[in-house]
mmCIF file of C-alpha atoms in Angstrom:
data_model
loop_
_atom_site.group_PDB
_atom_site.id
_atom_site.type_symbol
_atom_site.label_atom_id
_atom_site.label_comp_id
_atom_site.label_asym_id
_atom_site.label_seq_id
_atom_site.Cartn_x
_atom_site.Cartn_y
_atom_site.Cartn_z
ATOM 1 C CA MET A 1 -28.038 -17.814 6.509
ATOM 2 C CA SER A 2 -25.873 -14.679 7.491
ATOM 3 C CA GLU A 3 -27.567 -12.314 9.942
ATOM 4 C CA ILE A 4 -26.419 -9.192 8.050
ATOM 5 C CA ILE A 5 -25.604 -9.060 4.319
ATOM 6 C CA ILE A 6 -24.260 -5.893 2.882
ATOM 7 C CA GLU A 7 -24.396 -6.198 -0.944
ATOM 8 C CA ARG A 8 -22.529 -3.873 -3.316
ATOM 9 C CA LEU A 9 -23.084 -0.845 -1.048
ATOM 10 C CA GLN A 10 -22.058 2.523 -2.522
ATOM 11 C CA LYS A 11 -22.170 6.042 -0.884
ATOM 12 C CA ASN A 12 -21.220 9.143 -2.745
ATOM 13 C CA PHE A 13 -20.932 12.688 -1.352
ATOM 14 C CA GLY A 14 -20.922 14.623 -4.633
ATOM 15 C CA ASN A 15 -17.858 13.378 -6.513
ATOM 16 C CA THR A 16 -16.376 11.662 -3.435
ATOM 17 C CA GLU A 17 -16.912 7.928 -3.091
ATOM 18 C CA ALA A 18 -17.083 7.438 0.712
ATOM 19 C CA VAL A 19 -17.974 3.731 0.351
ATOM 20 C CA ARG A 20 -17.203 1.987 -2.829
ATOM 21 C CA ASP A 21 -19.050 -1.165 -4.063
ATOM 22 C CA LEU A 22 -18.596 -2.923 -0.694
ATOM 23 C CA SER A 23 -20.024 -6.311 0.197
ATOM 24 C CA ILE A 24 -19.630 -8.209 3.438
ATOM 25 C CA SER A 25 -21.626 -10.776 5.473
ATOM 26 C CA ILE A 26 -21.935 -11.127 9.208
ATOM 27 C CA GLU A 27 -23.037 -14.369 11.003
ATOM 28 C CA LYS A 28 -25.455 -14.233 13.955
ATOM 29 C CA GLY A 29 -23.659 -13.619 17.219
ATOM 30 C CA GLU A 30 -20.502 -12.396 15.662
ATOM 31 C CA LEU A 31 -18.652 -9.234 16.680
ATOM 32 C CA VAL A 32 -16.906 -7.812 13.667
ATOM 33 C CA SER A 33 -14.757 -4.668 13.475
ATOM 34 C CA LEU A 34 -14.666 -2.187 10.656
ATOM 35 C CA LEU A 35 -11.002 -1.080 10.844
ATOM 36 C CA GLY A 36 -9.187 1.599 8.897
ATOM 37 C CA PRO A 37 -7.463 5.111 8.958
ATOM 38 C CA SER A 38 -9.622 8.260 9.329
ATOM 39 C CA GLY A 39 -11.677 8.962 6.282
ATOM 40 C CA CYS A 40 -11.701 5.302 5.121
ATOM 41 C CA GLY A 41 -15.555 5.101 5.173
ATOM 42 C CA LYS A 42 -16.069 2.901 8.204
ATOM 43 C CA THR A 43 -18.366 5.301 10.113
ATOM 44 C CA THR A 44 -20.172 6.080 6.957
ATOM 45 C CA LEU A 45 -20.897 2.370 6.423
ATOM 46 C CA LEU A 46 -22.070 2.092 10.170
ATOM 47 C CA ARG A 47 -24.457 5.128 9.689
ATOM 48 C CA MET A 48 -25.917 3.419 6.580
ATOM 49 C CA VAL A 49 -26.618 0.246 8.614
ATOM 50 C CA ALA A 50 -28.118 2.399 11.393
ATOM 51 C CA GLY A 51 -30.287 4.308 8.795
ATOM 52 C CA PHE A 52 -28.755 7.700 9.464
ATOM 53 C CA GLU A 53 -27.285 7.880 5.940
ATOM 54 C CA SER A 54 -28.941 6.571 2.771
ATOM 55 C CA PRO A 55 -26.872 4.596 0.258
ATOM 56 C CA THR A 56 -26.424 5.728 -3.215
ATOM 57 C CA SER A 57 -26.895 2.125 -4.343
ATOM 58 C CA GLY A 58 -26.660 -1.244 -2.907
ATOM 59 C CA LYS A 59 -28.616 -3.414 -0.276
ATOM 60 C CA ILE A 60 -28.452 -4.036 3.453
ATOM 61 C CA PHE A 61 -30.182 -7.112 4.579
ATOM 62 C CA LEU A 62 -30.930 -7.997 8.320
ATOM 63 C CA ARG A 63 -32.394 -11.432 8.613
ATOM 64 C CA GLU A 64 -33.289 -11.353 4.891
ATOM 65 C CA ARG A 65 -35.072 -7.976 5.141
ATOM 66 C CA ASN A 66 -33.770 -5.189 3.085
ATOM 67 C CA LEU A 67 -33.289 -2.225 5.492
ATOM 68 C CA VAL A 68 -32.607 0.540 2.812
ATOM 69 C CA GLU A 69 -36.042 1.930 2.905
ATOM 70 C CA VAL A 70 -36.624 1.295 6.618
ATOM 71 C CA PRO A 71 -36.499 4.293 8.796
ATOM 72 C CA PRO A 72 -33.887 4.230 11.731
ATOM 73 C CA GLN A 73 -36.492 3.844 14.496
ATOM 74 C CA LYS A 74 -38.034 0.751 12.926
ATOM 75 C CA ARG A 75 -34.748 -1.216 12.450
ATOM 76 C CA ASN A 76 -34.430 -2.356 16.080
ATOM 77 C CA ILE A 77 -30.725 -1.443 16.135
ATOM 78 C CA GLY A 78 -28.846 -0.266 19.225
ATOM 79 C CA ILE A 79 -26.000 2.236 18.861
ATOM 80 C CA VAL A 80 -23.311 3.657 21.098
ATOM 81 C CA PHE A 81 -21.697 6.777 19.839
ATOM 82 C CA GLN A 82 -18.120 7.988 20.183
ATOM 83 C CA ASP A 83 -19.297 10.740 22.617
ATOM 84 C CA TYR A 84 -21.901 8.475 24.244
ATOM 85 C CA ALA A 85 -24.681 10.951 23.627
ATOM 86 C CA ILE A 86 -26.298 10.424 26.972
ATOM 87 C CA PHE A 87 -28.856 13.063 28.024
ATOM 88 C CA PRO A 88 -27.145 15.480 30.571
ATOM 89 C CA THR A 89 -30.448 16.443 32.223
ATOM 90 C CA MET A 90 -31.561 12.957 32.840
ATOM 91 C CA ASN A 91 -30.283 10.622 35.630
ATOM 92 C CA VAL A 92 -28.923 7.197 34.858
ATOM 93 C CA PHE A 93 -32.215 5.464 35.329
ATOM 94 C CA ASN A 94 -34.024 7.735 32.865
ATOM 95 C CA ASN A 95 -31.154 7.577 30.331
ATOM 96 C CA VAL A 96 -31.323 3.829 30.261
ATOM 97 C CA ALA A 97 -35.082 3.811 30.251
ATOM 98 C CA TYR A 98 -35.410 6.281 27.343
ATOM 99 C CA GLY A 99 -35.787 3.649 24.548
ATOM 100 C CA LEU A 100 -38.231 1.602 26.646
ATOM 101 C CA LYS A 101 -40.431 4.606 27.245
ATOM 102 C CA ILE A 102 -40.464 5.380 23.468
ATOM 103 C CA LYS A 103 -41.493 1.828 22.878
ATOM 104 C CA LYS A 104 -44.298 2.282 25.625
ATOM 105 C CA PHE A 105 -43.238 -0.404 27.964
ATOM 106 C CA ASP A 106 -45.170 -0.183 31.216
ATOM 107 C CA LYS A 107 -43.561 1.161 34.453
ATOM 108 C CA GLN A 108 -42.949 -2.351 35.969
ATOM 109 C CA GLN A 109 -41.299 -3.642 32.778
ATOM 110 C CA ILE A 110 -39.065 -0.562 32.615
ATOM 111 C CA ALA A 111 -37.932 -0.825 36.237
ATOM 112 C CA SER A 112 -37.119 -4.558 35.881
ATOM 113 C CA LEU A 113 -35.240 -4.207 32.632
ATOM 114 C CA VAL A 114 -33.302 -1.086 33.707
ATOM 115 C CA ALA A 115 -32.265 -2.868 36.916
ATOM 116 C CA GLU A 116 -31.205 -5.998 34.834
ATOM 117 C CA TYR A 117 -29.048 -4.062 32.365
ATOM 118 C CA LEU A 118 -27.421 -1.665 34.959
ATOM 119 C CA GLU A 119 -26.393 -4.905 36.887
ATOM 120 C CA LEU A 120 -25.006 -6.298 33.476
ATOM 121 C CA VAL A 121 -22.770 -3.197 32.984
ATOM 122 C CA GLY A 122 -21.806 -2.962 36.628
ATOM 123 C CA LEU A 123 -23.805 0.184 37.624
ATOM 124 C CA THR A 124 -26.272 -1.136 40.120
ATOM 125 C CA GLY A 125 -26.855 1.710 42.648
ATOM 126 C CA TYR A 126 -26.052 4.477 40.166
ATOM 127 C CA GLU A 127 -29.722 4.965 39.098
ATOM 128 C CA LYS A 128 -30.172 8.450 40.562
ATOM 129 C CA ARG A 129 -26.804 9.950 39.518
ATOM 130 C CA MET A 130 -26.524 12.525 36.866
ATOM 131 C CA PRO A 131 -24.197 12.178 33.953
ATOM 132 C CA ALA A 132 -21.866 15.006 35.398
ATOM 133 C CA GLN A 133 -21.343 12.893 38.471
ATOM 134 C CA LEU A 134 -20.021 9.955 36.384
ATOM 135 C CA SER A 135 -16.577 9.125 35.081
ATOM 136 C CA GLY A 136 -16.024 8.676 31.294
ATOM 137 C CA GLY A 137 -16.045 4.884 31.789
ATOM 138 C CA GLN A 138 -19.297 4.969 33.755
ATOM 139 C CA GLN A 139 -20.887 7.269 31.007
ATOM 140 C CA GLN A 140 -19.799 4.679 28.453
ATOM 141 C CA ARG A 141 -21.477 1.969 30.402
ATOM 142 C CA VAL A 142 -24.772 3.930 30.621
ATOM 143 C CA ALA A 143 -24.671 4.344 26.969
ATOM 144 C CA LEU A 144 -24.079 0.603 26.439
ATOM 145 C CA ALA A 145 -26.916 -0.282 28.840
ATOM 146 C CA ARG A 146 -29.313 2.143 27.004
ATOM 147 C CA ALA A 147 -28.396 0.516 23.649
ATOM 148 C CA LEU A 148 -28.883 -2.970 24.931
ATOM 149 C CA VAL A 149 -31.950 -2.648 27.182
ATOM 150 C CA ILE A 150 -34.265 -2.426 24.080
ATOM 151 C CA LYS A 151 -32.941 -5.877 23.106
ATOM 152 C CA PRO A 152 -31.886 -4.915 19.563
ATOM 153 C CA ASP A 153 -31.259 -7.313 16.744
ATOM 154 C CA VAL A 154 -27.887 -5.698 16.182
ATOM 155 C CA LEU A 155 -25.445 -3.519 18.310
ATOM 156 C CA LEU A 156 -23.484 -0.808 16.547
ATOM 157 C CA LEU A 157 -20.486 0.728 18.351
ATOM 158 C CA ASP A 158 -18.879 3.824 16.772
ATOM 159 C CA GLU A 159 -15.334 4.078 18.319
ATOM 160 C CA PRO A 160 -16.857 3.903 21.861
ATOM 161 C CA LEU A 161 -13.480 3.724 23.549
ATOM 162 C CA SER A 162 -11.638 6.635 21.840
ATOM 163 C CA ASN A 163 -12.318 9.185 24.683
ATOM 164 C CA LEU A 164 -11.026 6.924 27.415
ATOM 165 C CA ASP A 165 -7.527 6.804 28.825
ATOM 166 C CA ALA A 166 -5.388 3.761 27.803
ATOM 167 C CA ALA A 167 -5.891 1.683 30.930
ATOM 168 C CA LEU A 168 -9.570 2.135 31.023
ATOM 169 C CA ARG A 169 -9.901 1.301 27.411
ATOM 170 C CA LEU A 170 -8.388 -2.091 28.031
ATOM 171 C CA ASN A 171 -10.881 -2.794 30.853
ATOM 172 C CA ILE A 172 -13.963 -1.603 29.002
ATOM 173 C CA ARG A 173 -13.169 -3.476 25.844
ATOM 174 C CA LYS A 174 -12.900 -6.699 27.767
ATOM 175 C CA GLU A 175 -16.228 -5.846 29.425
ATOM 176 C CA ILE A 176 -17.873 -5.158 25.988
ATOM 177 C CA ARG A 177 -16.636 -8.446 24.614
ATOM 178 C CA LYS A 178 -17.781 -10.468 27.689
ATOM 179 C CA ILE A 179 -21.295 -8.799 27.510
ATOM 180 C CA GLN A 180 -21.449 -9.281 23.782
ATOM 181 C CA GLN A 181 -20.626 -12.988 24.015
ATOM 182 C CA ALA A 182 -23.072 -13.456 27.037
ATOM 183 C CA LEU A 183 -25.947 -11.937 25.080
ATOM 184 C CA GLY A 184 -24.947 -13.502 21.895
ATOM 185 C CA ILE A 185 -25.794 -10.168 20.079
ATOM 186 C CA THR A 186 -24.512 -9.484 16.521
ATOM 187 C CA THR A 187 -22.158 -6.551 16.848
ATOM 188 C CA ILE A 188 -20.399 -4.117 14.535
ATOM 189 C CA PHE A 189 -17.515 -2.219 16.173
ATOM 190 C CA VAL A 190 -15.853 0.732 14.331
ATOM 191 C CA THR A 191 -12.287 1.595 15.346
ATOM 192 C CA HIS A 192 -8.985 2.834 13.918
ATOM 193 C CA ASP A 193 -7.022 0.890 16.630
ATOM 194 C CA GLN A 194 -5.553 -2.275 15.264
ATOM 195 C CA GLU A 195 -4.916 -3.973 18.569
ATOM 196 C CA GLU A 196 -8.457 -3.178 19.696
ATOM 197 C CA ALA A 197 -9.853 -4.753 16.548
ATOM 198 C CA LEU A 198 -7.667 -7.814 16.695
ATOM 199 C CA SER A 199 -8.253 -8.518 20.366
ATOM 200 C CA ILE A 200 -12.119 -8.571 20.529
ATOM 201 C CA SER A 201 -13.298 -9.435 17.023
ATOM 202 C CA ASP A 202 -14.503 -12.645 15.405
ATOM 203 C CA LYS A 203 -13.780 -10.964 12.111
ATOM 204 C CA VAL A 204 -12.077 -7.877 10.936
ATOM 205 C CA PHE A 205 -12.825 -5.929 7.849
ATOM 206 C CA VAL A 206 -10.021 -3.557 6.829
ATOM 207 C CA MET A 207 -11.063 -0.553 4.809
ATOM 208 C CA ARG A 208 -9.116 2.182 2.872
ATOM 209 C CA GLN A 209 -10.487 5.004 0.857
ATOM 210 C CA GLY A 210 -14.017 3.534 0.889
ATOM 211 C CA GLU A 211 -12.920 0.105 -0.232
ATOM 212 C CA LEU A 212 -12.709 -3.252 1.541
ATOM 213 C CA MET A 213 -9.072 -4.301 1.502
ATOM 214 C CA GLN A 214 -9.519 -7.667 3.321
ATOM 215 C CA GLY A 215 -11.889 -9.424 5.640
ATOM 216 C CA GLY A 216 -11.475 -12.513 7.850
ATOM 217 C CA ALA A 217 -10.503 -13.852 11.218
ATOM 218 C CA PRO A 218 -7.921 -11.661 13.011
ATOM 219 C CA GLU A 219 -5.162 -14.215 12.830
ATOM 220 C CA VAL A 220 -5.622 -14.577 9.006
ATOM 221 C CA ILE A 221 -5.585 -10.833 8.612
ATOM 222 C CA TYR A 222 -2.366 -10.570 10.688
ATOM 223 C CA ARG A 223 -0.436 -13.513 9.368
ATOM 224 C CA ARG A 224 -1.734 -13.616 5.741
ATOM 225 C CA PRO A 225 -2.493 -10.070 4.575
ATOM 226 C CA ASN A 226 -3.496 -10.010 0.845
ATOM 227 C CA ASN A 227 -1.949 -6.742 -0.039
ATOM 228 C CA ASP A 228 0.791 -4.385 1.191
ATOM 229 C CA PHE A 229 -1.647 -1.832 2.747
ATOM 230 C CA VAL A 230 -3.099 -4.568 5.073
ATOM 231 C CA ALA A 231 0.393 -5.828 5.832
ATOM 232 C CA GLY A 232 1.626 -2.440 6.848
ATOM 233 C CA PHE A 233 -1.594 -1.227 8.627
ATOM 234 C CA ILE A 234 -2.119 -4.242 10.860
ATOM 235 C CA GLY A 235 0.709 -4.167 13.404
ATOM 236 C CA LYS A 236 4.264 -3.106 12.619
ATOM 237 C CA SER A 237 5.792 -4.524 9.509
ATOM 238 C CA ASN A 238 8.766 -3.875 7.270
ATOM 239 C CA ILE A 239 7.274 -3.477 3.775
ATOM 240 C CA MET A 240 9.717 -3.847 0.973
ATOM 241 C CA TYR A 241 9.245 -3.878 -2.929
ATOM 242 C CA GLY A 242 11.140 -5.950 -5.411
ATOM 243 C CA LYS A 243 11.080 -8.515 -8.273
ATOM 244 C CA VAL A 244 10.789 -12.275 -8.316
ATOM 245 C CA LEU A 245 13.997 -13.910 -9.351
ATOM 246 C CA ASP A 246 13.025 -17.634 -9.063
ATOM 247 C CA TYR A 247 10.686 -20.135 -7.665
ATOM 248 C CA THR A 248 11.923 -23.619 -6.539
ATOM 249 C CA ASP A 249 10.393 -26.261 -4.253
ATOM 250 C CA GLY A 250 7.986 -23.911 -2.606
ATOM 251 C CA VAL A 251 10.313 -21.058 -2.047
ATOM 252 C CA THR A 252 10.244 -17.749 -3.926
ATOM 253 C CA SER A 253 13.341 -15.712 -4.195
ATOM 254 C CA VAL A 254 12.902 -11.969 -4.353
ATOM 255 C CA GLU A 255 15.445 -9.238 -5.187
ATOM 256 C CA VAL A 256 15.139 -6.056 -3.079
ATOM 257 C CA ASN A 257 17.755 -3.416 -3.523
ATOM 258 C CA ASP A 258 20.398 -6.051 -4.702
ATOM 259 C CA LYS A 259 19.532 -8.219 -1.694
ATOM 260 C CA THR A 260 17.957 -11.564 -2.199
ATOM 261 C CA PHE A 261 15.153 -12.786 0.218
ATOM 262 C CA HIS A 262 13.775 -16.314 0.224
ATOM 263 C CA VAL A 263 10.016 -16.626 1.054
ATOM 264 C CA LYS A 264 8.003 -19.941 1.384
ATOM 265 C CA THR A 265 4.918 -19.641 -0.716
ATOM 266 C CA ASP A 266 2.054 -21.897 -1.799
ATOM 267 C CA GLU A 267 1.687 -19.929 -4.994
ATOM 268 C CA VAL A 268 3.957 -19.982 -7.976
ATOM 269 C CA ILE A 269 4.805 -16.254 -8.906
ATOM 270 C CA ALA A 270 6.481 -15.767 -12.318
ATOM 271 C CA LYS A 271 9.918 -14.528 -12.563
ATOM 272 C CA GLY A 272 10.222 -10.851 -13.080
ATOM 273 C CA THR A 273 6.816 -10.137 -11.368
ATOM 274 C CA GLU A 274 6.822 -6.999 -9.121
ATOM 275 C CA VAL A 275 5.985 -7.972 -5.535
ATOM 276 C CA TRP A 276 5.791 -6.656 -2.002
ATOM 277 C CA VAL A 277 7.483 -8.468 0.806
ATOM 278 C CA SER A 278 6.428 -8.073 4.596
ATOM 279 C CA LEU A 279 8.569 -8.914 7.672
ATOM 280 C CA ARG A 280 7.326 -8.344 11.165
ATOM 281 C CA PRO A 281 10.040 -6.739 13.473
ATOM 282 C CA GLN A 282 9.615 -9.319 16.135
ATOM 283 C CA TYR A 283 10.718 -12.096 13.676
ATOM 284 C CA ILE A 284 14.141 -10.653 13.356
ATOM 285 C CA ARG A 285 16.822 -12.447 15.432
ATOM 286 C CA LEU A 286 20.076 -10.539 16.100
ATOM 287 C CA ASN A 287 23.568 -11.929 16.562
ATOM 288 C CA GLU A 288 22.353 -15.549 16.573
ATOM 289 C CA GLN A 289 23.962 -18.471 14.670
ATOM 290 C CA SER A 290 22.184 -19.372 11.452
ATOM 291 C CA THR A 291 20.533 -22.805 11.266
ATOM 292 C CA ASP A 292 18.940 -24.744 8.555
ATOM 293 C CA THR A 293 15.487 -23.241 9.358
ATOM 294 C CA TYR A 294 16.647 -19.695 8.770
ATOM 295 C CA ASP A 295 16.993 -18.997 5.077
ATOM 296 C CA ASN A 296 17.717 -15.321 5.291
ATOM 297 C CA THR A 297 20.699 -13.422 6.805
ATOM 298 C CA PHE A 298 21.864 -9.914 6.682
ATOM 299 C CA HIS A 299 24.473 -7.467 8.147
ATOM 300 C CA GLY A 300 23.923 -3.943 9.078
ATOM 301 C CA THR A 301 24.431 -1.041 11.699
ATOM 302 C CA ILE A 302 21.967 -0.008 14.458
ATOM 303 C CA ASN A 303 20.950 3.591 13.712
ATOM 304 C CA TYR A 304 18.276 3.949 16.305
ATOM 305 C CA ILE A 305 17.310 2.091 19.478
ATOM 306 C CA GLU A 306 14.906 2.441 22.425
ATOM 307 C CA TYR A 307 14.207 0.443 25.573
ATOM 308 C CA LEU A 308 10.700 -0.175 26.652
ATOM 309 C CA GLY A 309 10.863 -2.162 29.799
ATOM 310 C CA GLY A 310 10.430 -5.734 28.595
ATOM 311 C CA LEU A 311 11.235 -4.863 25.004
ATOM 312 C CA VAL A 312 13.943 -3.250 22.968
ATOM 313 C CA LYS A 313 13.022 -1.562 19.570
ATOM 314 C CA GLY A 314 15.276 -0.151 16.921
ATOM 315 C CA GLU A 315 16.244 0.241 13.307
ATOM 316 C CA ILE A 316 19.058 -1.440 11.365
ATOM 317 C CA LEU A 317 20.569 0.115 8.349
ATOM 318 C CA MET A 318 21.608 -2.684 6.034
ATOM 319 C CA SER A 319 24.508 -2.712 3.674
ATOM 320 C CA ASN A 320 22.144 -2.477 0.603
ATOM 321 C CA GLY A 321 20.541 0.689 1.964
ATOM 322 C CA LEU A 322 17.360 -0.829 3.277
ATOM 323 C CA THR A 323 16.240 -0.041 6.814
ATOM 324 C CA LEU A 324 14.624 -2.767 8.943
ATOM 325 C CA GLU A 325 12.837 -2.169 12.221
ATOM 326 C CA PHE A 326 13.338 -4.928 14.836
ATOM 327 C CA GLU A 327 11.898 -5.797 18.242
ATOM 328 C CA GLN A 328 13.625 -7.915 20.677
ATOM 329 C CA PRO A 329 12.196 -9.164 24.110
ATOM 330 C CA ILE A 330 14.266 -8.596 27.231
ATOM 331 C CA ARG A 331 14.422 -11.836 29.320
ATOM 332 C CA GLY A 332 15.554 -11.838 32.861
ATOM 333 C CA ASN A 333 17.139 -8.721 34.520
ATOM 334 C CA SER A 334 19.878 -7.954 31.957
ATOM 335 C CA ALA A 335 19.206 -5.809 28.914
ATOM 336 C CA PRO A 336 20.334 -7.223 25.528
ATOM 337 C CA ASP A 337 23.808 -6.017 24.539
ATOM 338 C CA LEU A 338 22.713 -3.678 21.704
ATOM 339 C CA GLN A 339 23.840 -0.114 21.215
ATOM 340 C CA LYS A 340 23.403 2.645 18.577
ATOM 341 C CA SER A 341 26.056 2.425 15.868
ATOM 342 C CA GLN A 342 26.712 -1.142 16.700
ATOM 343 C CA GLU A 343 27.284 -3.527 13.740
ATOM 344 C CA VAL A 344 25.087 -6.642 13.946
ATOM 345 C CA SER A 345 24.095 -9.641 11.901
ATOM 346 C CA GLY A 346 20.538 -10.894 11.719
ATOM 347 C CA ILE A 347 18.506 -13.889 10.606
ATOM 348 C CA PHE A 348 14.942 -14.729 9.825
ATOM 349 C CA SER A 349 13.162 -17.740 8.423
ATOM 350 C CA SER A 350 11.607 -17.956 5.024
ATOM 351 C CA ASP A 351 8.342 -18.805 6.949
ATOM 352 C CA ASP A 352 8.549 -15.273 8.641
ATOM 353 C CA LEU A 353 8.132 -13.333 5.346
ATOM 354 C CA VAL A 354 5.010 -12.757 3.361
ATOM 355 C CA VAL A 355 5.046 -12.006 -0.372
ATOM 356 C CA GLY A 356 2.296 -10.783 -2.592
ATOM 357 C CA ARG A 357 1.507 -9.304 -6.005
ATOM 358 C CA ASN A 358 -1.420 -7.163 -4.916
ATOM 359 C CA ILE A 359 0.479 -3.843 -4.522
ATOM 360 C CA ARG A 360 -1.743 -0.968 -3.068
ATOM 361 C CA ARG A 361 1.062 1.108 -1.458
ATOM 362 C CA MET A 362 0.670 2.653 1.947
ATOM 363 C CA ASP A 363 0.762 6.256 0.625
#
């Protein structure tokens, strides 16, 4: 039985559908991410699980108990907000102890649990410090300890890393994942950062305009997106639109701007069907000899290029008017011999492409 079941959840603000007929399930001990652009409904969904918003319709089950009519304080849910929301007039000890005092734990229990969870987040010795004396990362750890010390059934994280600098975000997200796995606590993590979601999640649920676009393991979401929005939103991807010309022996031929691409598919798509095609920039190989495993070739001109240390990125204008983004790793100490306005040839395998009929468009 799933730990959390969200069943046909709907949230309207006037005529606006913030969350639209959404259903997901989360297993015990999983960390799942709600991922999507700003305004997609992910935070509204989190707030309904927490009890801060009431759904227009639908159900939220936690261990078979419908939470819709249960007030927030009786749901036994821990939450870390984007701005941490720690109390500025309380020291670290009292911030972490706050929920325990509300639950009327005795002083000895409070002291023991606060010490345990401050050690868990690496803040032993910080008990008497005030929030103003802490860095952003330390404040985030205090908020995490406060959410966990009450031993909640579920932990909710609402973009908890967004106020941290890039290097600190990497370190803190690793710590969050390690702590979550050590405690085995079911966790819902809200983010708009694709890398963040892919790196720490057991499952990712991609949302757009209140709808669930796709849910599943990170590698499935990345490698087998089920519509063009997911393909373009999760990582970099060249998204093209065309029509099916033919299907032969597991390979679909698609015409895009008078250029034919060959895509390996398990599904037969009828001739003339409008489809989207996705190609990751890193799958393009420039100025290499074609082999039997590469079923697609092209020629074009580099119209933009940039060097990023161990990587070179750019754009190629193909002879049929399409523009493809590419990424090439730099191996050794010599940069690849690529320049702006240079004519190049490229190859990529039919395995490197994804094709689908579910067109949602990025715009």
